[in-house]
C-alpha cells in the first residue's frame, strides 16, 4: 500500500517535481496537487490522502491557516510544512497550528521523503539548523516587521494583519526598540541581517 | 521629503521678501524719478511765494500749476511744508483740510505714515510714496515740497507670489527627477524576492529531478510511467527557464548601459570573452558607434549577438565568423555569418541550442525580426525598428 500525499504549493516547478518524485518511490504516491489554498482544501475534502505537504506562501491564503484547517478536517493525516522561509518563529507557529514537520525547500529530496514517510504530530520534526533569533520578537511584531520588509507602511500593515493602526504603530515602536534602531528602514535591514525576515517576501 | 518641502518653503519666503524689497526699491526709484519731473515744473512758481505769510501765496495760481499733474494722476497730492526745527507744518495743499497739520520734515522717498495727520491721504486710491524736495521760499525760509506719487504695488505682490509658487514646485520637480533617475531597474527588494521566491525553489525542483535520475530504478520509472529521457527533458526545461529568469534579472540590473556610444568596445569585449582557449575560428566584427541607439536595445543586441556567436563557435564548426551591426533607414540590423555546418532553427530546442529560444523571445519582446539563411554556412539576421510603430504596446 503506497502512502498517498496531498501537495499544496503554488510553486509549480517545485511541486510538479515533488509530485513526480513521489510517484517514483515504491511506497509513496501523489494523491493530488493543488496550487491554491482553496483548491487544496477542496481536494483534501474530496480525495483520500495520508499526508499533506503545505507551503506557507500561497496566493489566496496564509499557509498557517491552511495547516490549521487541514488539521481540523483530517486530524489523522499529518501535515508537513515545506517552505522557502525556514525561520524559527514560523516553525513554532506551524507546529502550534498542528503541523507534524517544518522543512525548508532547499532540503535534499531524500530527507524530504524521509520526513513525509515518518511524519507524526506526536513527534514533530523541524529542519535542523534553524537559528533561534537573537532578538525576542513576538509573532505579531514579526508579522508587522515582515509587512515593513515588503515595503508596506503602518497603515497597510494594519489592514493586512487586521489590527488597528494604533496597535500596528505600537508593534513597530517595540520592534525598533528591541532591534535598537531609529528608523523602519534600519529595522528591516537589521532584521534581514539577523535572519528574522526575508526582505520583499511575505515570510 | 517633508524636510525638503519645509526647506524650500523657507527659502521661498526669504527670496520673496528679498524680491519684494528689491521691487520696492525699484518702485521708490521710479517714484523719485517721476516726482523730480513734477517738482521741476512746480518749484519755480513755489519759490516765488512767501509761505510764512497767510496772504503771501497765490493759491489759485499754484493750483492751476498743480492741476494737470493731479488730473493725470501723476501725483495724488501736493503739500508745501514750512520747516522749523523738527516740525514741518503744512502751509499749502490741494487738500485744504491738511493745512495746519504738522509732520516730521523728511527727505528723499518714504512710505506714507499711517498717523492721524495723514488721515486725508489714506483715502487716496492705490499705493503711494511721499517724495520730498527742499527749497527756499521767496523770503529764504526753509520749505519742503511734498509730492504723493503712486507706485505699482501689485507688481510687488505678484512677483512674490510667483517666486513662492516656483519654489514650492521646485521640490516636486526635484523629487520627480530623482525618482526618474532612481527608476530604472528593479529594486533590491524585487531582486531578493524574485531570486528567493522563484529562482531558488525552481532550482530545488531541478535538483529533485537530478536525484530521481540518479536514484530511481527501472521498476520505479515503469510504475510512474516516465523514462529517464523524459526526466532529462523536464530538467532541461526547468534549467532553460532558470537561464531566462536570471538573464532577465541581469538585463534589468544593468540598466541603460551599454549605451550605443560604446557599442564597438562592448562587442570587442564580448568576442574576446567568447573566443575559446583552444583552436578558435577567425572572428571579425564591424560595429559602429550608434549614439542614437535606444538604451534598451544595446544590451539586447549584445545578448543576441553573443548567443549567435557562441552557437557558431560551439555548434556550427565554423572556420570564420563575422558579426556586423549596421543602421539602415529606421532600423538597426545585426548579422552573424559563419561558414559552418549550420543547424535547423525550426527543430525544437536541438541539443546545444538552449539559447535560441531565449533569443527568439528577446527579439520578439523588442519588436525585432529574426531570420536564418543558409548558403555555404549560416547567416542570421536580426532587425530591430529604431522607432517602433507600436511603441505604445507593452
XYZ file of C-alpha atoms in Angstrom:
597
model
C 0.000 0.000 0.000
C 1.547 3.305 -1.109
C 1.099 6.339 1.063
C -0.962 8.966 -0.830
C 0.399 12.504 -0.365
C -1.550 15.739 -0.972
C 0.619 18.616 -2.206
C -0.500 22.240 -1.675
C 2.018 24.669 -3.138
C 1.725 27.370 -5.765
C 5.280 26.915 -6.926
C 4.630 24.745 -9.967
C 8.163 23.755 -10.905
C 8.928 22.597 -7.401
C 5.601 20.940 -6.650
C 5.460 19.151 -10.004
C 8.987 17.848 -9.444
C 7.993 16.703 -5.977
C 4.876 15.020 -7.324
C 6.961 13.121 -9.859
C 9.458 12.243 -7.155
C 6.639 10.768 -5.038
C 5.454 8.675 -7.971
C 8.952 7.292 -8.378
C 9.009 5.981 -4.799
C 7.835 2.398 -4.226
C 5.996 3.337 -1.027
C 4.635 6.804 -1.823
C 2.346 8.355 -4.406
C 0.849 11.734 -5.154
C -2.821 11.913 -4.167
C -3.341 15.363 -5.705
C -1.582 18.636 -6.418
C -3.228 21.954 -5.512
C -1.754 25.313 -6.452
C -4.023 27.375 -4.182
C -5.245 27.139 -0.592
C -8.838 26.925 -1.778
C -8.124 24.113 -4.211
C -6.049 22.366 -1.545
C -8.874 22.425 0.990
C -11.372 21.272 -1.641
C -9.178 18.365 -2.688
C -8.464 17.491 0.942
C -12.203 17.152 1.497
C -12.723 15.018 -1.602
C -9.614 12.902 -2.080
C -8.231 10.437 0.445
C -4.668 11.178 1.491
C -2.365 10.076 4.289
C -0.007 13.050 4.496
C -0.334 16.650 3.369
C 2.608 18.788 2.277
C 1.750 22.503 2.534
C 3.666 25.613 1.506
C 3.360 28.669 3.753
C 3.196 31.115 0.866
C 0.011 30.574 -1.101
C -1.625 33.079 -3.410
C -5.010 33.128 -1.720
C -4.328 32.471 1.968
C -1.639 32.104 4.581
C -0.226 28.594 4.785
C -0.611 28.594 8.557
C -4.392 28.924 8.173
C -4.392 26.046 5.705
C -2.461 23.907 8.201
C -4.993 24.654 10.942
C -7.968 23.900 8.687
C -6.495 20.685 7.299
C -5.756 19.622 10.850
C -9.382 20.253 11.813
C -10.693 18.467 8.710
C -8.409 15.450 8.886
C -6.839 15.132 12.344
C -5.436 11.713 11.403
C -3.385 12.955 8.413
C -0.079 14.529 9.455
C 0.909 17.810 7.785
C 4.396 18.640 6.598
C 5.131 22.333 6.050
C 7.569 22.841 3.177
C 8.664 26.451 2.921
C 11.180 28.677 1.210
C 11.360 30.548 4.522
C 12.700 28.207 7.202
C 12.542 30.604 10.127
C 12.365 29.669 13.800
C 9.225 31.657 14.597
C 7.410 30.243 11.577
C 8.381 26.715 12.698
C 6.932 27.409 16.158
C 3.741 28.725 14.647
C 3.420 25.881 12.148
C 3.764 23.282 14.907
C 1.318 25.226 17.081
C -1.158 25.186 14.179
C -0.870 21.406 14.094
C 1.939 20.655 11.636
C 3.936 17.469 12.189
C 7.055 18.774 10.491
C 8.603 22.006 9.273
C 11.074 21.777 6.384
C 12.938 24.130 4.076
C 12.501 23.747 0.348
C 16.235 23.567 -0.171
C 16.474 20.281 1.739
C 17.679 17.259 -0.292
C 14.870 15.159 -1.759
C 15.740 12.071 0.278
C 15.346 13.989 3.536
C 12.031 15.476 2.465
C 10.773 11.985 1.544
C 12.012 10.544 4.832
C 10.098 13.176 6.790
C 6.956 12.611 4.708
C 7.144 8.867 5.482
C 7.642 9.352 9.195
C 5.504 12.472 9.818
C 3.769 12.275 13.188
C 2.368 15.227 15.147
C 3.294 13.415 18.351
C 6.966 13.674 17.357
C 7.245 16.960 15.452
C 10.308 17.310 13.253
C 11.862 20.644 12.478
C 14.576 21.243 9.922
C 17.980 21.281 11.582
C 19.973 24.453 11.872
C 17.121 26.907 12.426
C 18.739 29.775 14.223
C 16.864 30.883 17.274
C 16.547 34.622 16.746
C 18.969 36.627 18.882
C 16.194 39.153 19.493
C 12.984 38.082 21.174
C 10.234 39.452 18.969
C 6.639 38.345 19.406
C 4.826 36.705 16.490
C 2.805 39.858 15.952
C 5.914 42.020 15.965
C 7.450 39.720 13.365
C 4.256 39.934 11.299
C 4.471 43.724 11.316
C 8.197 43.608 10.571
C 7.549 41.349 7.557
C 4.978 43.850 6.308
C 7.602 46.594 6.568
C 10.029 44.289 4.759
C 7.613 44.168 1.846
C 7.695 47.938 1.668
C 4.319 48.444 3.305
C 3.689 51.251 5.766
C 1.956 51.063 9.117
C -1.478 51.685 7.605
C -1.141 48.910 5.047
C 0.381 46.559 7.637
C -2.525 47.187 9.976
C -5.016 46.495 7.178
C -3.279 43.300 6.087
C -2.954 41.942 9.610
C -6.429 43.021 10.632
C -5.244 45.152 13.539
C -5.721 48.818 14.321
C -3.269 51.416 13.086
C -2.561 52.302 16.690
C -1.674 48.697 17.509
C 0.496 48.401 14.386
C 2.377 51.540 15.365
C 2.841 50.132 18.851
C 4.352 46.957 17.391
C 6.639 48.996 15.146
C 7.814 51.014 18.131
C 8.513 47.824 20.059
C 10.409 46.342 17.108
C 12.574 49.470 16.769
C 13.328 49.389 20.475
C 14.184 45.675 20.529
C 16.394 45.936 17.473
C 17.983 49.104 18.835
C 17.377 51.135 15.691
C 15.827 54.514 14.920
C 14.031 54.056 11.630
C 11.809 51.472 9.983
C 14.330 51.064 7.183
C 17.052 50.271 9.713
C 14.700 47.788 11.347
C 14.118 45.956 8.068
C 17.823 45.928 7.210
C 18.950 44.618 10.577
C 16.058 42.129 10.782
C 17.148 40.690 7.464
C 20.740 40.556 8.594
C 19.624 38.670 11.704
C 17.702 36.234 9.519
C 14.361 37.231 11.065
C 12.713 38.104 7.784
C 13.306 37.873 4.038
C 13.084 41.331 2.513
C 10.459 41.610 -0.196
C 8.744 38.412 0.810
C 5.699 37.624 2.881
C 7.721 35.482 5.286
C 10.614 64.624 1.715
C 8.769 66.750 4.249
C 12.074 68.329 5.255
C 12.799 69.192 1.640
C 9.454 70.952 1.268
C 9.885 72.867 4.529
C 13.374 73.938 3.477
C 12.140 75.020 0.053
C 9.223 76.913 1.575
C 11.609 78.756 3.901
C 13.865 79.636 1.006
C 10.787 80.749 -0.950
C 9.663 83.090 1.817
C 13.114 84.617 2.205
C 13.504 85.044 -1.537
C 10.022 86.519 -1.833
C 10.931 89.043 0.868
C 14.182 89.915 -0.878
C 12.381 90.254 -4.176
C 9.721 92.450 -2.560
C 12.403 94.688 -1.074
C 14.105 94.840 -4.452
C 10.889 95.666 -6.255
C 10.107 98.279 -3.615
C 13.490 99.879 -4.126
C 12.841 99.938 -7.849
C 9.419 101.466 -7.413
C 10.870 104.021 -4.994
C 13.390 104.939 -7.636
C 10.628 105.234 -10.208
C 8.559 107.318 -7.818
C 11.541 109.596 -7.180
C 12.158 109.935 -10.882
C 8.536 110.779 -11.557
C 8.367 113.246 -8.694
C 11.509 115.076 -9.814
C 9.864 115.759 -13.150
C 6.819 117.209 -11.419
C 8.916 119.125 -8.886
C 10.982 120.711 -11.660
C 7.792 122.193 -13.053
C 6.434 123.273 -9.666
C 9.456 124.581 -7.774
C 9.818 127.784 -9.778
C 6.299 129.095 -9.018
C 6.607 127.717 -5.459
C 9.876 129.522 -4.767
C 8.314 132.865 -5.624
C 5.733 132.560 -2.817
C 6.018 133.646 0.773
C 4.601 130.675 2.624
C 5.015 132.183 6.115
C 2.519 134.944 5.434
C -1.133 133.998 5.433
C -1.791 136.165 2.438
C 1.591 135.603 0.835
C 0.624 132.868 -1.591
C -1.170 132.872 -4.886
C -3.381 129.927 -4.111
C -5.305 129.975 -7.378
C -2.132 130.336 -9.442
C -0.447 127.435 -7.632
C -3.480 125.178 -8.008
C -3.520 125.937 -11.689
C 0.073 124.706 -11.877
C -0.800 121.537 -9.951
C -3.992 120.756 -11.747
C -2.606 118.981 -14.841
C -0.451 116.652 -12.716
C -3.301 115.875 -10.307
C -5.748 115.323 -13.162
C -3.349 112.878 -14.867
C -2.782 111.043 -11.585
C 0.982 111.618 -11.909
C 0.780 112.952 -8.368
C -2.041 112.237 -5.948
C -1.442 115.026 -3.522
C 0.786 118.046 -3.133
C 1.768 119.678 0.128
C 4.094 122.509 0.985
C 5.676 122.312 4.431
C 7.159 125.188 6.382
C 10.092 123.695 8.268
C 11.007 124.939 11.738
C 13.428 122.642 13.530
C 11.876 119.177 13.554
C 8.403 120.463 12.873
C 7.056 120.804 9.391
C 3.679 122.463 9.138
C 1.524 122.089 6.085
C 1.073 125.603 4.740
C -0.423 124.769 1.379
C -2.077 121.761 -0.241
C -4.550 120.814 -2.928
C -6.447 119.313 0.025
C -7.029 122.437 2.172
C -8.034 120.372 5.213
C -4.464 119.208 5.639
C -3.195 122.777 6.010
C -2.089 123.426 9.551
C -1.315 119.785 10.286
C 2.188 119.036 11.491
C 4.543 116.445 10.020
C 8.167 115.496 10.508
C 10.458 117.046 7.963
C 11.938 114.392 5.754
C 13.933 113.907 2.603
C 14.059 111.563 -0.355
C 11.356 108.951 -0.718
C 9.303 107.478 2.122
C 6.187 105.447 2.746
C 3.132 107.401 3.741
C 2.889 107.254 7.568
C -0.337 105.836 8.948
C -0.689 108.570 11.578
C -3.661 110.845 12.222
C -2.047 113.785 10.406
C -2.084 111.746 7.199
C -5.723 110.754 7.527
C -6.642 112.519 4.294
C -4.040 110.533 2.369
C -5.495 107.198 3.459
C -8.390 107.632 1.083
C -6.120 108.069 -1.946
C -6.579 105.192 -4.382
C -3.677 102.775 -4.775
C -0.339 102.753 -3.017
C 1.625 105.984 -2.837
C 5.047 107.205 -1.737
C 5.963 110.569 -0.336
C 8.778 112.351 -2.099
C 10.323 115.464 -0.536
C 12.106 118.355 -2.171
C 13.672 121.109 -0.052
C 13.642 124.678 -1.331
C 13.681 128.226 -0.034
C 10.614 130.343 -0.442
C 10.595 133.986 -1.541
C 11.702 135.022 1.979
C 14.518 132.468 2.118
C 12.706 130.265 4.640
C 13.330 126.523 4.699
C 10.408 124.943 2.910
C 9.645 121.476 1.533
C 7.545 120.396 -1.381
C 5.942 117.046 -0.622
C 4.544 115.039 -3.527
C 2.461 111.893 -3.142
C 3.352 109.680 -6.070
C 1.538 106.435 -6.961
C 3.561 103.190 -7.049
C 2.525 99.913 -8.610
C 2.185 97.752 -5.527
C 0.543 94.924 -7.358
C 3.807 94.137 -9.145
C 5.455 93.519 -5.788
C 2.668 91.196 -4.758
C 2.676 89.229 -7.975
C 6.410 88.842 -8.057
C 6.299 87.479 -4.519
C 3.505 85.066 -5.409
C 5.308 83.811 -8.494
C 8.550 83.310 -6.579
C 6.783 81.367 -3.834
C 4.900 79.240 -6.346
C 8.047 78.462 -8.307
C 9.904 77.459 -5.207
C 7.064 75.269 -3.992
C 7.023 73.479 -7.330
C 10.779 73.012 -7.158
C 10.889 70.158 -4.618
C 8.186 68.289 -6.513
C 10.140 68.631 -9.744
C 13.310 67.698 -7.906
C 11.671 64.609 -6.483
C 10.377 63.702 -9.913
C 13.806 63.819 -11.493
C 15.304 61.972 -8.552
C 12.729 59.224 -8.909
C 13.233 59.100 -12.646
C 16.932 58.720 -12.022
C 16.262 56.011 -9.484
C 13.585 54.310 -11.525
C 15.490 52.098 -13.970
C 15.941 48.544 -12.893
C 14.330 46.532 -10.162
C 14.794 47.426 -6.524
C 16.915 45.311 -4.263
C 13.666 44.127 -2.724
C 12.312 42.930 -6.098
C 15.546 41.141 -6.839
C 15.593 39.455 -3.450
C 12.006 38.351 -3.834
C 12.415 37.024 -7.351
C 15.611 35.168 -6.526
C 14.208 33.775 -3.333
C 10.660 33.002 -4.329
C 11.162 31.979 -7.965
C 14.710 31.056 -8.857
C 15.699 29.180 -5.708
C 12.618 26.908 -5.451
C 12.879 26.134 -9.161
C 16.486 25.126 -8.712
C 15.398 22.987 -5.755
C 12.844 21.350 -8.054
C 15.581 20.766 -10.652
C 17.724 19.136 -8.010
C 14.860 16.786 -7.129
C 14.793 15.663 -10.747
C 18.543 15.067 -10.689
C 18.084 12.963 -7.516
C 15.398 10.976 -9.308
C 17.559 10.486 -12.390
C 20.276 9.088 -10.188
C 18.222 7.064 -7.714
C 15.084 5.806 -9.484
C 15.215 2.161 -10.503
C 13.796 0.845 -13.759
C 10.794 -0.583 -11.894
C 10.090 2.816 -10.329
C 10.269 4.504 -13.720
C 7.998 1.904 -15.296
C 5.470 2.228 -12.497
C 5.449 6.017 -12.685
C 5.270 5.823 -16.469
C 8.262 8.053 -17.219
C 11.575 7.449 -18.895
C 14.942 8.856 -17.967
C 14.843 10.819 -21.203
C 11.607 12.484 -20.128
C 13.095 13.283 -16.745
C 16.094 14.812 -18.509
C 13.750 16.820 -20.757
C 11.907 18.196 -17.747
C 15.177 19.065 -16.112
C 16.294 20.728 -19.309
C 13.130 22.789 -19.490
C 13.498 23.926 -15.891
C 17.111 24.947 -16.397
C 16.198 26.785 -19.601
C 13.582 28.692 -17.639
C 16.165 29.487 -14.969
C 18.632 30.805 -17.525
C 15.902 33.023 -18.920
C 14.944 34.291 -15.465
C 18.485 35.033 -14.424
C 19.263 36.663 -17.739
C 16.148 38.812 -17.421
C 17.202 39.821 -13.913
C 20.669 40.668 -15.173
C 19.468 42.753 -18.083
C 17.236 44.653 -15.689
C 20.078 45.044 -13.220
C 22.341 46.639 -15.810
C 20.061 49.475 -16.795
C 20.890 51.744 -19.735
C 24.490 50.640 -20.162
C 25.898 49.706 -22.541
C 24.902 52.752 -24.496
C 25.209 52.865 -28.261
C 28.306 55.075 -27.995
C 30.325 52.236 -26.563
C 28.872 49.542 -28.777
C 32.154 48.787 -30.651
C 34.088 48.350 -27.400
C 31.341 46.211 -25.862
C 31.227 43.895 -28.862
C 35.023 43.640 -28.859
C 34.896 42.620 -25.184
C 32.126 40.165 -25.919
C 34.035 38.445 -28.695
C 37.193 38.329 -26.583
C 35.222 36.632 -23.830
C 33.608 34.109 -26.166
C 36.789 33.107 -28.013
C 37.613 29.590 -26.827
C 41.002 28.829 -25.304
C 41.890 26.153 -27.848
C 41.730 26.414 -31.637
C 39.350 29.199 -32.436
C 37.557 30.262 -35.606
C 38.533 33.648 -37.003
C 36.017 36.121 -35.584
C 35.716 39.591 -37.091
C 33.319 42.378 -36.162
C 32.176 45.560 -37.856
C 30.289 47.589 -35.284
C 29.864 51.372 -35.495
C 29.218 53.652 -32.541
C 25.487 54.361 -32.532
C 24.782 57.309 -30.227
C 21.153 57.326 -31.320
C 20.571 53.698 -30.360
C 17.821 53.449 -27.706
C 19.391 52.484 -24.392
C 17.187 49.396 -24.127
C 18.372 47.984 -27.453
C 22.122 47.968 -26.765
C 22.040 45.110 -24.209
C 19.623 43.217 -26.450
C 21.998 43.486 -29.426
C 24.828 42.288 -27.203
C 22.841 39.352 -25.795
C 21.603 38.236 -29.187
C 24.962 38.780 -30.905
C 26.738 36.939 -28.109
C 24.383 33.985 -28.259
C 24.648 33.717 -32.067
C 28.453 33.890 -32.000
C 28.510 31.317 -29.197
C 26.334 28.976 -31.265
C 28.557 29.430 -34.309
C 31.702 28.713 -32.284
C 30.436 25.672 -30.440
C 27.906 24.055 -32.712
C 28.452 25.065 -36.308
C 32.097 24.019 -36.579
C 32.755 27.325 -38.296
C 36.170 28.455 -39.519
C 35.263 32.113 -39.803
C 32.540 34.111 -38.069
C 31.615 37.668 -38.923
C 29.397 39.919 -36.853
C 28.114 43.145 -38.402
C 25.928 45.843 -36.910
C 24.552 48.494 -39.232
C 21.832 51.093 -39.287
C 19.663 51.252 -42.361
C 16.717 53.638 -42.689
C 14.810 53.352 -39.430
C 16.137 50.050 -38.204
C 19.277 48.556 -36.763
C 20.462 45.235 -38.156
C 22.723 42.648 -36.593
C 24.126 39.979 -38.892
C 26.163 36.957 -37.801
C 27.590 34.930 -40.655
C 29.586 31.720 -40.362
C 30.907 29.152 -42.810
C 29.999 26.197 -40.622
C 27.656 23.277 -40.985
C 24.585 25.162 -39.893
C 21.643 23.836 -37.942
C 17.916 23.572 -38.273
C 16.404 26.501 -36.435
C 12.926 25.035 -36.649
C 13.901 21.959 -34.628
C 12.583 22.148 -31.091
C 15.499 23.120 -28.860
C 18.126 20.979 -30.565
C 20.817 19.849 -28.167
C 23.194 22.679 -27.501
C 20.922 25.451 -28.772
C 19.319 26.175 -25.467
C 19.795 29.891 -26.047
C 17.940 30.030 -29.340
C 14.510 30.047 -27.784
C 15.586 32.814 -25.436
C 16.904 34.812 -28.351
C 13.611 34.470 -30.171
C 11.785 35.688 -27.085
C 14.153 38.579 -26.552
C 13.956 39.665 -30.196
C 10.171 39.470 -30.243
C 9.968 41.382 -26.976
C 11.795 44.317 -28.558
C 9.785 44.312 -31.766
C 12.575 42.713 -33.802
C 12.631 40.109 -36.566
C 14.949 37.090 -36.622
C 15.873 35.469 -39.993
C 18.005 32.457 -40.798
C 19.703 31.961 -44.125
C 21.761 29.011 -45.298
C 24.272 29.445 -48.076
C 27.688 27.921 -47.533
C 27.193 28.301 -43.810
C 24.632 30.157 -41.805
C 23.596 33.797 -41.835
C 21.398 35.002 -39.004
C 19.930 38.470 -39.343
C 18.140 40.283 -36.536
C 16.439 43.568 -37.330
C 15.011 45.960 -34.731
C 12.964 49.013 -35.584
C 14.592 52.170 -34.228
C 11.287 53.956 -33.906
C 8.824 51.185 -33.170
C 5.471 51.950 -34.714
C 3.701 50.204 -31.889
C 5.710 51.749 -29.128
C 2.604 52.213 -27.017
C 2.201 48.473 -26.836
C 3.551 46.943 -23.698
